[in-house]
XYZ file of C-alpha atoms in Angstrom:
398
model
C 20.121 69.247 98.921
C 23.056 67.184 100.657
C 23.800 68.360 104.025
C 27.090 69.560 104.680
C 28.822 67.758 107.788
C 30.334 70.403 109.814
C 31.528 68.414 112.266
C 33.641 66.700 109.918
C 35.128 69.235 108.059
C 35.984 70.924 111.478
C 37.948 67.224 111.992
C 39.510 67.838 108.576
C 40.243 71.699 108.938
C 42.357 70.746 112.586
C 43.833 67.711 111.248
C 45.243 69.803 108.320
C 46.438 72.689 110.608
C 48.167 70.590 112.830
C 49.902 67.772 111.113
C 50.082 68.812 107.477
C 51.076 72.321 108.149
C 53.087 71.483 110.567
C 54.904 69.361 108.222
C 55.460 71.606 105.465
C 56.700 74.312 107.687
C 59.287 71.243 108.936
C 60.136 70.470 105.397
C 60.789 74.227 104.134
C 62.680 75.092 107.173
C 65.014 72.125 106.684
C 65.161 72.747 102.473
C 66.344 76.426 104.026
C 68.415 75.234 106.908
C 70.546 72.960 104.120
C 70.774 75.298 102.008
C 71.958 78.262 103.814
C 74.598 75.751 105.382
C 75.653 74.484 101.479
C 75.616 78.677 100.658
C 78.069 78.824 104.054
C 80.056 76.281 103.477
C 80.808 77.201 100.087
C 81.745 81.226 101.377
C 84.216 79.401 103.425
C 86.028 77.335 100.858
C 86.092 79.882 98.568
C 87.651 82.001 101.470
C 90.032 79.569 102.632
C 91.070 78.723 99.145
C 92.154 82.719 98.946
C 93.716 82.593 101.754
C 95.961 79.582 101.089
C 96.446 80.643 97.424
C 98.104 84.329 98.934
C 99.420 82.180 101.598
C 101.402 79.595 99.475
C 101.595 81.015 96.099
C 104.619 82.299 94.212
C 105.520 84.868 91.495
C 107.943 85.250 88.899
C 107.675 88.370 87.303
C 105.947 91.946 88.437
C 103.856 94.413 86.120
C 104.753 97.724 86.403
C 101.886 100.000 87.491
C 103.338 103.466 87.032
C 106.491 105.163 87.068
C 108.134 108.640 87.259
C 111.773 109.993 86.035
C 114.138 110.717 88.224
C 117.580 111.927 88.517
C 119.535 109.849 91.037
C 123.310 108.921 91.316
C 124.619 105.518 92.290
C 124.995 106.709 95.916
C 121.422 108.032 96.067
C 119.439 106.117 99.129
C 116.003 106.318 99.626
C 113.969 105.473 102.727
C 109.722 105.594 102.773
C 108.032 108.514 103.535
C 104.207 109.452 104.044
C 102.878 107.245 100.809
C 106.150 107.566 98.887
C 109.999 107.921 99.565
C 112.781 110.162 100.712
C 116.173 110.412 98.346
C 119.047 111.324 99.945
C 122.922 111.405 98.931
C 125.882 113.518 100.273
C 124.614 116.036 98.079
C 120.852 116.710 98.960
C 117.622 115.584 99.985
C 114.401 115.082 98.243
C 110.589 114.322 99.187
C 109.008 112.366 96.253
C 106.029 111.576 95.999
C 103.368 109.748 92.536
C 103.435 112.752 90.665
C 107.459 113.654 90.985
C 109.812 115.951 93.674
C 107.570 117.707 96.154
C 110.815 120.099 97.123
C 114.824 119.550 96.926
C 117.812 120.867 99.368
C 121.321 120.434 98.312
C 123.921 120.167 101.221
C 127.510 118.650 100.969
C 128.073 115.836 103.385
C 130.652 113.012 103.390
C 128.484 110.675 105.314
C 124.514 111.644 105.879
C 122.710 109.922 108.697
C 118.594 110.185 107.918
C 116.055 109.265 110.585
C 112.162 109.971 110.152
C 109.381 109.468 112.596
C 106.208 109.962 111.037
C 106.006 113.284 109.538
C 109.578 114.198 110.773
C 113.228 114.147 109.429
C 116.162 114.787 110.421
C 119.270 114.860 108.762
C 122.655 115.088 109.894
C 126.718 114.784 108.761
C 128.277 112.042 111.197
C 131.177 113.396 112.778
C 129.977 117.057 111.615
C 127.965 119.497 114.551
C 124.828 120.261 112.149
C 121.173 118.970 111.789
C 118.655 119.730 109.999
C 115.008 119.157 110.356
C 112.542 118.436 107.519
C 108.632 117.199 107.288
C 106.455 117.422 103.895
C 106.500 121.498 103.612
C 110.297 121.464 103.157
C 112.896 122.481 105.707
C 111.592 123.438 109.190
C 115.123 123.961 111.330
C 118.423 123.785 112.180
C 120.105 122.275 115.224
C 123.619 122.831 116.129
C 125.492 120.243 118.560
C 128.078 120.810 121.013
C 130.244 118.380 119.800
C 130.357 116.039 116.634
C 127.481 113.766 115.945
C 127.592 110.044 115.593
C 124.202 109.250 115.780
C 120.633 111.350 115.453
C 117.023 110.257 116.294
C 113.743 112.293 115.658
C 110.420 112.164 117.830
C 107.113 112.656 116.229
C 106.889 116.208 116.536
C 110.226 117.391 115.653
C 111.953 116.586 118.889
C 115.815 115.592 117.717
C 117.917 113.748 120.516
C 121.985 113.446 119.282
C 124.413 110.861 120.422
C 128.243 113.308 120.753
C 131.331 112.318 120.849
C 134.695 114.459 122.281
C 138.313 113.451 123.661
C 137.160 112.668 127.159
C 133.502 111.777 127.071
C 130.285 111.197 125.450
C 126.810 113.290 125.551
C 123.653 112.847 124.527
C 121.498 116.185 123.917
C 118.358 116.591 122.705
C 116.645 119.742 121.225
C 113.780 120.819 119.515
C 113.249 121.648 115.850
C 113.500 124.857 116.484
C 117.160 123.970 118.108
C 116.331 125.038 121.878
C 118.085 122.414 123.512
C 115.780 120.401 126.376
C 118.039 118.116 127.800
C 122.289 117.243 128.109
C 123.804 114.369 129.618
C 127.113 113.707 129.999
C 128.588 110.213 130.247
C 132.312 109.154 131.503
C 133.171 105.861 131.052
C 134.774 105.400 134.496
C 131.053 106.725 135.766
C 128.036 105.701 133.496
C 129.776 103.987 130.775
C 130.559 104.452 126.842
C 127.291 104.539 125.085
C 126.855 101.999 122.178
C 123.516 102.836 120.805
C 120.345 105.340 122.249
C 117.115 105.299 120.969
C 114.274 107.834 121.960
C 109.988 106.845 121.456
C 107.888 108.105 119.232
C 106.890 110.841 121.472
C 110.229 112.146 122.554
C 109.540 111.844 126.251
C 111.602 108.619 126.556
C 114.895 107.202 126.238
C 117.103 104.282 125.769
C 120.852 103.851 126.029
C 123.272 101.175 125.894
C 126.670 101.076 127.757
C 129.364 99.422 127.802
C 130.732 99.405 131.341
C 134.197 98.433 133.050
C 134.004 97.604 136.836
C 137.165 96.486 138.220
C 138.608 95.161 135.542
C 135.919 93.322 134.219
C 133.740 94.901 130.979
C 129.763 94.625 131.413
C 126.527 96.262 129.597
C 123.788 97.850 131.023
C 120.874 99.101 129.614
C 119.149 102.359 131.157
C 115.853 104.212 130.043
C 115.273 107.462 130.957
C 111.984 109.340 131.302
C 112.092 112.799 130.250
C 108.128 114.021 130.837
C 107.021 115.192 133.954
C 106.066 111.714 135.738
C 109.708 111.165 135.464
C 111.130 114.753 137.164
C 111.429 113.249 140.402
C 113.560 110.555 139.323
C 117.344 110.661 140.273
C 118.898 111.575 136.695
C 114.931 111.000 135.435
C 116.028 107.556 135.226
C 113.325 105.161 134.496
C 115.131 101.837 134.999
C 118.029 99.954 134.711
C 118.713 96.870 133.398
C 122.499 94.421 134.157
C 121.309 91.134 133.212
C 123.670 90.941 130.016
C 126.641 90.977 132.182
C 129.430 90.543 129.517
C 127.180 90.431 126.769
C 127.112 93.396 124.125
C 124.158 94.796 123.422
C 124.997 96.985 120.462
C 121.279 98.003 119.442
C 118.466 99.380 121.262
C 115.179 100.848 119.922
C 111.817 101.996 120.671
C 108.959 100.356 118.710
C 106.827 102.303 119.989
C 105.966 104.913 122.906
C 106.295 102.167 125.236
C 107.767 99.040 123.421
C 111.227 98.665 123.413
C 113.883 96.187 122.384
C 117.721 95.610 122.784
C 119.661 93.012 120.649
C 122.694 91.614 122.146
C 125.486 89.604 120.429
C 123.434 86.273 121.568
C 120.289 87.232 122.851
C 117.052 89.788 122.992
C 114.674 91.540 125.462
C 111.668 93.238 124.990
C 110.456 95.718 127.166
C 107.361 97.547 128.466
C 108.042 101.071 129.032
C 106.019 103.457 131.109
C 106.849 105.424 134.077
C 109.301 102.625 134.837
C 110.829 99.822 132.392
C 109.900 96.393 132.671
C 111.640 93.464 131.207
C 108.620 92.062 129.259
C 110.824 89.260 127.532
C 114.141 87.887 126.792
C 115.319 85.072 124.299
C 118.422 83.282 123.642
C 119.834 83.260 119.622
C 122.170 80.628 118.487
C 125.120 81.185 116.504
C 126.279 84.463 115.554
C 124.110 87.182 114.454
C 124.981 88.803 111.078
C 121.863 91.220 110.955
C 118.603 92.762 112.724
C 115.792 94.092 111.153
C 112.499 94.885 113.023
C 108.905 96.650 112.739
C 106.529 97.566 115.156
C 105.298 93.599 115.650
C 108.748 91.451 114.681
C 111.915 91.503 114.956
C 114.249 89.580 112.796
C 117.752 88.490 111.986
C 119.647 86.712 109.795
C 122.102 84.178 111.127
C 125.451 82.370 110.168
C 123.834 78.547 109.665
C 126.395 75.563 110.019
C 124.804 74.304 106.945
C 127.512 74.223 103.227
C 124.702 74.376 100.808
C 122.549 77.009 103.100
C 125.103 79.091 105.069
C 122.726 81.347 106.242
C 119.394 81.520 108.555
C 116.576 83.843 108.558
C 114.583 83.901 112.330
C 111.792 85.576 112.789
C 110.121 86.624 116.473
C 106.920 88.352 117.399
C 107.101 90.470 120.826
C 105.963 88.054 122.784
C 108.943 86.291 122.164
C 107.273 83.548 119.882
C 109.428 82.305 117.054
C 107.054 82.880 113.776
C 109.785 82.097 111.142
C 112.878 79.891 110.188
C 114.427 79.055 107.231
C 118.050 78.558 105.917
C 118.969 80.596 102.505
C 122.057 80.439 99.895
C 123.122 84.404 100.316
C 123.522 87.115 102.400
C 121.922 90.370 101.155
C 122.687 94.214 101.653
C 119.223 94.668 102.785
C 116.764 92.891 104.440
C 113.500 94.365 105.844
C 109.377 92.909 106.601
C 106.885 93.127 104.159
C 103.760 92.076 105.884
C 104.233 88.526 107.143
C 106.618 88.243 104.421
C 111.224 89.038 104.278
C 112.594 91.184 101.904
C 115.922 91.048 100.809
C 117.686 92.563 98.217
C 120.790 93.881 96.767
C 121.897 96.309 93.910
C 120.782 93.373 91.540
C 119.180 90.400 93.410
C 116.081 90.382 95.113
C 114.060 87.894 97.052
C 111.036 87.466 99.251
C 110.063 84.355 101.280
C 106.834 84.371 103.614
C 106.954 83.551 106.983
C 106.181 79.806 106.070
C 109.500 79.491 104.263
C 107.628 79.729 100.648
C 109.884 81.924 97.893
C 107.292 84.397 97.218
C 109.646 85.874 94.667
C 112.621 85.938 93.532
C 114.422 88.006 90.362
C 117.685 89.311 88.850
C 117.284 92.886 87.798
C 118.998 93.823 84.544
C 119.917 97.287 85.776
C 121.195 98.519 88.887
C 118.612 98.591 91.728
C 119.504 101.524 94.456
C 116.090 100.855 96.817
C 113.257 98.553 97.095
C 110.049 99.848 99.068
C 107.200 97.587 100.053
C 103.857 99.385 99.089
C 100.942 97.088 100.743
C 102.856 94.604 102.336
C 102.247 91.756 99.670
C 102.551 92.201 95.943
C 103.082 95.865 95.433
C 106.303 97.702 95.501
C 108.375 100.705 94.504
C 111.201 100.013 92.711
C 113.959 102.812 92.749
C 116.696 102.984 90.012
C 118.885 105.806 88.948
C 116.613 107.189 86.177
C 112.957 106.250 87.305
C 111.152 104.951 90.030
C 108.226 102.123 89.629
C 105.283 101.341 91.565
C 105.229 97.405 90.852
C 102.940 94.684 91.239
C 103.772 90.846 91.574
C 102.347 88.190 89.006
């Protein structure tokens, strides 16, 4: 019988375990390593390809999703609300939501003024001394002024602040929904100022007003914030800060963003501010050429602008809050309306409609055959509500 060599096939069993093994285990790992990489890269094409295809793509028509009947006149408005909308007229108000009117209140009013925070709304007749407070359940209030309205604000939990106007002087009061009245403040031109615009936060324990001011001889703005919760009770006139950097500038709109975001729009010019116990200007940029309209959300503000251009007399800018210009474009017509969807601007009319992205692509862009009384972005991309005066349609771009 042949002898086995064991000292050889010890050579043979190490060589193996050292160099071939050691080999294979090289060559899998790299068969894996490339092919996990091909398997990544491909995840990332195929993301970046839907990205740039949302980003950059157009559509021309829209496929309607659902609908429901409705009984609106060509007056009717509508504003969103929770996942659907709020119809209002001079003769009523209505919560509306997929499945048809969740209640209806009839009032008369020549011209209604509608605000809504969150669950909140409040409606009031400009010039009248009456407001009303709504949220999802129906009616929850009424406030009565102390003189005639002219404008009317409402916090997140009910909290309605009311710019007045009488012969000598202006006030602002602010009351709950319950109409207890938590704060007056009386302004004489001669001594604060006439107030152009106020704006109270989401919370109700701030706000922001406007004033035009005349110091001998010579007509200024200021803008003041005023804190109304208790870090702000040992303020003089719990005011929060003060702000005379526009000089002669107007600054006819001021709003909060948020609790403690703020921003004032001047006839050349805006500022955002940081508000907390005290205001801070956070930033301030310069517009050129006249501004013809502001729209904002909680992260941009925007406006469109006259544009020394014949074939494109108009410009749409776009800003973030840090001041950061994200958008500009020149376009052939002014609309009634213009508002943000997403990274996207909406404009529209009672029979035009457009929408260009932030990168100055037409997204869309239709004439309705019918008269269109609201348009209502849904996800901030391709879905809408579209509100006419017998039906309204949840939409979808194609």
């Amino acid at each position: 019988m042949a002898r086995i060599n064991s000292g050889k096939v010890r050579k043979l069993k190490k060589s193996f375990s050292e160099v071939q093994i050691l080999d294979f285990v090289k060559e899998h790992l790299n068969r894996r390593t490339v092919k996990i990489g091909i398997c990544i890269i491909v995840v990332m094409i195929a993301i970046l390809s839907i990205y740039l295809y949302k980003r950059y793509t157009g559509y021309d028509d829209y496929k309607v999703l659902n609908y429901i009947k409705v009984d609106s006149s060509s007056s009717s408005k509508y504003l969103p609300y929770q996942d659907f909308v709020i119809k209002y007229s001079g003769d009523g108000i209505s919560y509306i939501d997929e499945d048809g009117t969740v209640w209806d209140e009839s009032y008369q009013m020549k011209t209604p003024i509608v605000d809504i925070c969150e669950e909140y709304i409040a409606v009031a007749d400009k010039n009248s001394n009456d407001i009303f407070v709504y949220n999802e359940d129906g009616k929850q209030g009424k406030i009565t002024t102390s003189f005639p309205i002219i404008k009317v604000e409402v916090a997140n939990q009910g909290v309605v602040a009311a710019l007045l106007e009488d012969k000598n002087a202006n006030h602002i009061e602010v009351f709950d929904k319950e109409g207890n009245k938590l704060v007056s403040h009386k302004t004489l031109l001669d001594e604060n100022g006439y107030p152009l615009d106020f704006s109270i936060s989401d919370d109700g324990e701030k706000m922001m007003v406007s004033y035009i001011t005349i110091h001998n001889g010579a007509m200024g703005n200021r803008v003041v914030f005023y804190n109304f919760s208790s870090s702000g009770k040992n303020s003089a006139d719990k005011i929060a800060g003060e702000h005379t950097q526009y000089k002669e500038t107007m600054v006819p709109v001021v709003k909060f963003l948020s609790d403690n975001q703020a921003i004032a729009v001047g006839e050349n010019l805006f500022s955002v501010y940081q508000v907390g116990k005290r205001s801070e200007l956070d930033e301030e940029v310069k517009i050129k050429d006249e501004i013809q309209k502001v729209f904002y959300s909680d992260k941009y503000i925007g406006f469109i602008l006259e544009n020394h251009n014949s074939k494109n007399p108009y410009r749409i800018e776009v800003y973030d809050l840090s001041g950061k210009r994200r958008m500009k474009t020149e376009i052939k017509m002014e609309y009634d309306n213009v508002d943000f969807s997403g990274d996207n601007v909406l404009m529209y009319d009672d029979m035009n409609c457009q929408i260009i992205s932030f990168d100055g692509v037409e997204k869309f862009k239709t004439i309705f055959k019918g008269e269109m009384n609201g348009i209502i972005p849904i996800d901030g991309s391709r879905t809408f509500l579209f509100m006419t005066r017998s039906k309204i349609q949840k939409v979808k771009l194609k």
